[in-house]
mmCIF file of C-alpha atoms in Angstrom:
data_model
loop_
_atom_site.group_PDB
_atom_site.id
_atom_site.type_symbol
_atom_site.label_atom_id
_atom_site.label_comp_id
_atom_site.label_asym_id
_atom_site.label_seq_id
_atom_site.Cartn_x
_atom_site.Cartn_y
_atom_site.Cartn_z
ATOM 1 C CA SER N 1424 45.221 -82.707 58.295
ATOM 2 C CA GLN N 1425 46.012 -79.682 56.181
ATOM 3 C CA THR N 1426 49.386 -79.190 54.564
ATOM 4 C CA ILE N 1427 50.876 -76.524 52.359
ATOM 5 C CA HIS N 1428 53.585 -77.160 49.804
ATOM 6 C CA GLN N 1429 55.753 -74.510 48.268
ATOM 7 C CA TRP N 1430 58.511 -75.013 45.730
ATOM 8 C CA PRO N 1431 61.260 -74.653 44.858
ATOM 9 C CA ALA N 1432 63.059 -73.955 48.110
ATOM 10 C CA THR N 1433 65.788 -71.925 46.436
ATOM 11 C CA LEU N 1434 66.081 -70.387 43.012
ATOM 12 C CA VAL N 1435 68.754 -68.364 41.252
ATOM 13 C CA GLN N 1436 67.569 -66.637 38.108
ATOM 14 C CA PRO N 1437 69.156 -64.135 35.742
ATOM 15 C CA VAL N 1438 67.710 -60.676 35.265
ATOM 16 C CA GLY N 1439 65.091 -60.674 32.521
ATOM 17 C CA SER N 1440 64.179 -64.335 32.894
ATOM 18 C CA PRO N 1441 60.635 -65.515 33.732
ATOM 19 C CA LEU N 1442 59.497 -66.778 37.114
ATOM 20 C CA SER N 1443 56.938 -69.285 38.292
ATOM 21 C CA LEU N 1444 56.547 -70.210 41.953
ATOM 22 C CA GLU N 1445 53.876 -72.685 42.905
ATOM 23 C CA CYS N 1446 51.971 -73.234 46.119
ATOM 24 C CA THR N 1447 49.432 -75.964 46.808
ATOM 25 C CA VAL N 1448 47.292 -76.724 49.823
ATOM 26 C CA GLU N 1449 45.953 -80.119 50.786
ATOM 27 C CA GLY N 1450 43.247 -81.173 53.204
ATOM 28 C CA THR N 1451 40.933 -78.169 52.998
ATOM 29 C CA SER N 1452 38.511 -76.552 50.567
ATOM 30 C CA ASN N 1453 38.102 -72.973 49.377
ATOM 31 C CA PRO N 1454 40.964 -71.539 51.411
ATOM 32 C CA ASN N 1455 42.092 -67.944 51.195
ATOM 33 C CA LEU N 1456 45.568 -67.939 49.671
ATOM 34 C CA TYR N 1457 48.334 -65.373 50.037
ATOM 35 C CA TRP N 1458 51.743 -64.495 48.629
ATOM 36 C CA TYR N 1459 54.142 -62.521 50.812
ATOM 37 C CA ARG N 1460 57.646 -61.287 50.134
ATOM 38 C CA GLN N 1461 60.196 -60.797 52.850
ATOM 39 C CA ALA N 1462 63.196 -58.612 52.146
ATOM 40 C CA ALA N 1463 65.955 -58.171 54.695
ATOM 41 C CA GLY N 1464 64.919 -55.744 57.418
ATOM 42 C CA ARG N 1465 61.579 -54.953 55.770
ATOM 43 C CA GLY N 1466 59.244 -57.417 57.372
ATOM 44 C CA LEU N 1467 56.509 -59.193 55.451
ATOM 45 C CA GLN N 1468 54.973 -57.485 52.455
ATOM 46 C CA LEU N 1469 51.642 -58.814 51.207
ATOM 47 C CA LEU N 1470 51.814 -59.126 47.423
ATOM 48 C CA PHE N 1471 48.604 -60.901 46.420
ATOM 49 C CA TYR N 1472 45.702 -62.697 47.972
ATOM 50 C CA SER N 1473 42.850 -64.760 46.621
ATOM 51 C CA VAL N 1474 39.484 -65.678 48.111
ATOM 52 C CA GLY N 1475 38.499 -68.024 45.269
ATOM 53 C CA ILE N 1476 39.408 -69.473 41.888
ATOM 54 C CA GLY N 1477 40.305 -66.730 39.441
ATOM 55 C CA GLN N 1478 39.935 -64.019 42.115
ATOM 56 C CA ILE N 1479 43.174 -62.148 42.703
ATOM 57 C CA SER N 1480 43.718 -58.992 44.729
ATOM 58 C CA SER N 1481 46.972 -57.145 44.218
ATOM 59 C CA GLU N 1482 48.349 -55.175 47.108
ATOM 60 C CA VAL N 1483 51.431 -53.616 45.577
ATOM 61 C CA PRO N 1484 51.942 -52.580 41.931
ATOM 62 C CA GLN N 1485 55.036 -54.337 40.695
ATOM 63 C CA ASN N 1486 56.667 -56.679 38.285
ATOM 64 C CA LEU N 1487 54.809 -59.740 39.540
ATOM 65 C CA SER N 1488 51.439 -61.361 38.927
ATOM 66 C CA ALA N 1489 49.472 -64.156 40.564
ATOM 67 C CA SER N 1490 46.969 -66.707 39.377
ATOM 68 C CA ARG N 1491 44.702 -69.267 40.996
ATOM 69 C CA PRO N 1492 43.821 -71.845 38.361
ATOM 70 C CA GLN N 1493 42.481 -74.381 40.882
ATOM 71 C CA ASP N 1494 40.925 -74.122 44.328
ATOM 72 C CA ARG N 1495 44.067 -75.104 46.181
ATOM 73 C CA GLN N 1496 46.764 -73.868 43.800
ATOM 74 C CA PHE N 1497 48.313 -70.413 43.823
ATOM 75 C CA ILE N 1498 51.026 -69.355 41.389
ATOM 76 C CA LEU N 1499 53.316 -66.349 41.494
ATOM 77 C CA SER N 1500 54.781 -65.281 38.159
ATOM 78 C CA SER N 1501 56.883 -62.747 36.396
ATOM 79 C CA LYS N 1502 57.615 -62.303 32.705
ATOM 80 C CA LYS N 1503 60.963 -60.564 33.288
ATOM 81 C CA LEU N 1504 62.693 -60.584 36.636
ATOM 82 C CA LEU N 1505 64.403 -57.527 38.082
ATOM 83 C CA LEU N 1506 67.214 -57.448 40.608
ATOM 84 C CA SER N 1507 64.764 -55.938 43.079
ATOM 85 C CA ASP N 1508 62.609 -59.075 42.889
ATOM 86 C CA SER N 1509 65.149 -60.929 45.015
ATOM 87 C CA GLY N 1510 63.801 -61.998 48.377
ATOM 88 C CA PHE N 1511 62.156 -64.692 50.385
ATOM 89 C CA TYR N 1512 58.681 -65.555 49.099
ATOM 90 C CA LEU N 1513 56.120 -67.107 51.381
ATOM 91 C CA CYS N 1514 52.787 -68.650 50.525
ATOM 92 C CA ALA N 1515 50.069 -68.975 53.171
ATOM 93 C CA TRP N 1516 46.468 -70.141 53.505
ATOM 94 C CA SER N 1517 43.636 -69.414 55.886
ATOM 95 C CA LEU N 1518 39.964 -70.027 56.501
ATOM 96 C CA ASP N 1519 37.255 -67.740 57.815
ATOM 97 C CA ARG N 1520 39.054 -64.495 56.988
ATOM 98 C CA GLY N 1521 42.115 -65.474 58.935
ATOM 99 C CA ARG N 1522 40.320 -65.705 62.260
ATOM 100 C CA TYR N 1523 42.430 -68.727 63.164
ATOM 101 C CA GLY N 1524 45.615 -67.340 61.685
ATOM 102 C CA TYR N 1525 47.543 -68.226 58.586
ATOM 103 C CA THR N 1526 49.508 -71.358 57.888
ATOM 104 C CA PHE N 1527 52.699 -70.663 55.994
ATOM 105 C CA GLY N 1528 54.728 -72.699 53.579
ATOM 106 C CA SER N 1529 58.447 -73.096 54.071
ATOM 107 C CA GLY N 1530 59.298 -70.356 51.574
ATOM 108 C CA THR N 1531 61.334 -69.855 48.396
ATOM 109 C CA ARG N 1532 64.610 -67.958 48.473
ATOM 110 C CA LEU N 1533 64.853 -66.156 45.107
ATOM 111 C CA THR N 1534 68.091 -64.546 44.052
ATOM 112 C CA VAL N 1535 68.085 -62.572 40.828
ATOM 113 C CA VAL N 1536 71.583 -62.162 39.384
ATOM 114 C CA ALA G 706 43.421 -48.855 57.733
ATOM 115 C CA GLN G 707 44.864 -51.584 59.862
ATOM 116 C CA SER G 708 48.481 -51.358 60.961
ATOM 117 C CA VAL G 709 50.904 -52.978 63.366
ATOM 118 C CA THR G 710 53.882 -51.438 65.103
ATOM 119 C CA GLN G 711 56.659 -53.409 66.722
ATOM 120 C CA PRO G 712 58.848 -50.684 68.221
ATOM 121 C CA ASP G 713 61.855 -52.885 68.958
ATOM 122 C CA ILE G 714 63.856 -54.110 65.957
ATOM 123 C CA HIS G 715 66.289 -56.090 68.123
ATOM 124 C CA ILE G 716 66.069 -57.308 71.700
ATOM 125 C CA THR G 717 68.793 -59.129 73.627
ATOM 126 C CA VAL G 718 68.110 -61.043 76.817
ATOM 127 C CA SER G 719 70.058 -63.526 78.867
ATOM 128 C CA GLU G 720 69.044 -67.154 78.917
ATOM 129 C CA GLY G 721 66.658 -67.726 81.804
ATOM 130 C CA ALA G 722 65.536 -64.105 81.935
ATOM 131 C CA SER G 723 61.992 -62.963 81.281
ATOM 132 C CA LEU G 724 60.928 -61.556 77.949
ATOM 133 C CA GLU G 725 58.367 -59.065 76.722
ATOM 134 C CA LEU G 726 58.010 -58.112 73.067
ATOM 135 C CA ARG G 727 55.846 -55.121 72.339
ATOM 136 C CA CYS G 728 53.121 -54.824 69.728
ATOM 137 C CA ASN G 729 50.693 -51.981 69.088
ATOM 138 C CA TYR G 730 47.968 -52.162 66.498
ATOM 139 C CA SER G 731 45.428 -49.989 64.773
ATOM 140 C CA TYR G 732 42.117 -51.476 63.673
ATOM 141 C CA GLY G 733 38.661 -50.001 63.410
ATOM 142 C CA ALA G 734 36.798 -52.896 64.993
ATOM 143 C CA THR G 735 37.470 -55.857 67.223
ATOM 144 C CA PRO G 736 40.783 -57.208 65.981
ATOM 145 C CA TYR G 737 42.125 -60.664 65.446
ATOM 146 C CA LEU G 738 45.670 -60.631 66.839
ATOM 147 C CA PHE G 739 48.516 -63.044 66.288
ATOM 148 C CA TRP G 740 52.124 -63.700 67.150
ATOM 149 C CA TYR G 741 54.335 -65.684 64.814
ATOM 150 C CA VAL G 742 57.914 -66.890 65.122
ATOM 151 C CA GLN G 743 60.375 -67.387 62.295
ATOM 152 C CA SER G 744 63.699 -69.179 62.473
ATOM 153 C CA PRO G 745 66.295 -68.233 59.820
ATOM 154 C CA GLY G 746 65.373 -69.457 56.349
ATOM 155 C CA GLN G 747 62.094 -70.930 57.525
ATOM 156 C CA GLY G 748 58.434 -70.140 57.208
ATOM 157 C CA LEU G 749 56.406 -68.581 60.004
ATOM 158 C CA GLN G 750 54.924 -70.592 62.827
ATOM 159 C CA LEU G 751 51.870 -69.434 64.753
ATOM 160 C CA LEU G 752 52.609 -69.015 68.471
ATOM 161 C CA LEU G 753 49.196 -67.823 69.631
ATOM 162 C CA LYS G 754 46.100 -65.926 68.574
ATOM 163 C CA TYR G 755 43.333 -63.838 70.024
ATOM 164 C CA PHE G 756 39.933 -63.104 68.500
ATOM 165 C CA SER G 757 37.558 -63.109 71.452
ATOM 166 C CA GLY G 758 37.162 -64.145 75.059
ATOM 167 C CA ASP G 759 39.867 -64.186 77.684
ATOM 168 C CA THR G 760 42.327 -61.389 77.012
ATOM 169 C CA LEU G 761 45.277 -63.430 78.323
ATOM 170 C CA VAL G 762 46.141 -65.985 75.689
ATOM 171 C CA GLN G 763 48.389 -68.982 76.138
ATOM 172 C CA GLY G 764 50.399 -70.281 73.218
ATOM 173 C CA ILE G 765 52.965 -72.865 72.324
ATOM 174 C CA LYS G 766 56.523 -73.029 73.654
ATOM 175 C CA GLY G 767 55.548 -71.357 76.934
ATOM 176 C CA PHE G 768 54.567 -68.009 75.415
ATOM 177 C CA GLU G 769 51.590 -65.899 76.397
ATOM 178 C CA ALA G 770 50.171 -62.570 75.257
ATOM 179 C CA GLU G 771 47.707 -60.112 76.708
ATOM 180 C CA PHE G 772 45.216 -58.104 74.695
ATOM 181 C CA LYS G 773 44.727 -54.616 76.132
ATOM 182 C CA ARG G 774 42.061 -52.800 74.170
ATOM 183 C CA SER G 775 42.590 -49.494 75.995
ATOM 184 C CA GLN G 776 46.248 -49.469 74.978
ATOM 185 C CA SER G 777 45.787 -51.088 71.547
ATOM 186 C CA SER G 778 48.481 -53.520 72.537
ATOM 187 C CA PHE G 779 49.135 -57.237 72.331
ATOM 188 C CA ASN G 780 52.493 -57.830 73.995
ATOM 189 C CA LEU G 781 54.163 -61.223 73.963
ATOM 190 C CA ARG G 782 55.727 -62.592 77.152
ATOM 191 C CA LYS G 783 57.710 -65.541 78.364
ATOM 192 C CA PRO G 784 58.840 -65.962 81.971
ATOM 193 C CA SER G 785 62.158 -67.661 81.183
ATOM 194 C CA VAL G 786 63.738 -67.762 77.735
ATOM 195 C CA HIS G 787 65.782 -70.597 76.316
ATOM 196 C CA TRP G 788 68.578 -70.347 73.741
ATOM 197 C CA SER G 789 66.249 -72.006 71.234
ATOM 198 C CA ASP G 790 63.912 -68.991 71.431
ATOM 199 C CA ALA G 791 66.380 -66.914 69.406
ATOM 200 C CA ALA G 792 64.412 -66.051 66.267
ATOM 201 C CA GLU G 793 62.385 -63.284 64.700
ATOM 202 C CA TYR G 794 58.928 -62.570 66.070
ATOM 203 C CA PHE G 795 56.079 -61.014 64.160
ATOM 204 C CA CYS G 796 52.870 -59.510 65.475
ATOM 205 C CA ALA G 797 49.893 -59.377 63.110
ATOM 206 C CA VAL G 798 46.376 -57.941 63.070
ATOM 207 C CA GLY G 799 43.257 -58.776 61.105
ATOM 208 C CA GLY G 800 39.519 -58.766 61.608
ATOM 209 C CA ASN G 801 36.160 -59.857 60.313
ATOM 210 C CA ARG G 802 36.024 -56.884 57.944
ATOM 211 C CA ASP G 803 39.053 -58.049 56.001
ATOM 212 C CA ASP G 804 40.310 -61.027 54.091
ATOM 213 C CA LYS G 805 43.910 -60.352 55.019
ATOM 214 C CA ILE G 806 46.065 -59.776 58.072
ATOM 215 C CA ILE G 807 48.852 -57.242 58.303
ATOM 216 C CA PHE G 808 52.218 -58.014 59.863
ATOM 217 C CA GLY G 809 54.562 -55.826 61.831
ATOM 218 C CA LYS G 810 58.173 -55.503 60.724
ATOM 219 C CA GLY G 811 59.332 -57.984 63.309
ATOM 220 C CA THR G 812 61.548 -58.080 66.385
ATOM 221 C CA ARG G 813 64.714 -60.129 66.305
ATOM 222 C CA LEU G 814 65.411 -61.809 69.620
ATOM 223 C CA HIS G 815 68.996 -62.583 70.621
ATOM 224 C CA ILE G 816 69.791 -64.786 73.621
ATOM 225 C CA LEU G 817 72.970 -64.398 75.660
ATOM 226 C CA PRO G 818 74.344 -67.588 77.232
#
């Protein structure tokens, strides 16, 4: 069966520090991968998605970047965190253009202080 | 462009009462439609999905939703809610023209004892 792992679960980082959040999927090949951010009262904001290794689509210009170095690995990064980067970050995967829905990881709560 | 509107930010119902959460979408072709549920601090869990066939869709936890093309709606229903249904609910839309699905801003469901 397919599983998705996302870590860490919580993270407190100072302003200006770097960020690396990792997401891996097991039990499937060539999934579409997604990073969402959820801020209080603002729903889910799609940040990046990837349909293959090295292919990244950015939805919102911002202080973050994403990379997909392996088929089932998706990394969210920042060189210098801002206070506004705080939020709940969710990774998800899908097949067949999301026809069957997305499967989400358990999320990372990031607090920038 | 695809979009999803959930007009109710908060809904409060009594335990045992019926529930309907509203969702309206905009999509230029036959949509894929989804309902997700999120408990506090957790990832999103897929309740049900529609992409073709019978317009009344049954999901997990006793939920159902009906696709009404003429009204561009996909409302979620449950005949009798339980205290454990208190959570946030997200409607989402995608389609075979896109590699991503778009989420509404969510409806938070509160249950009165």
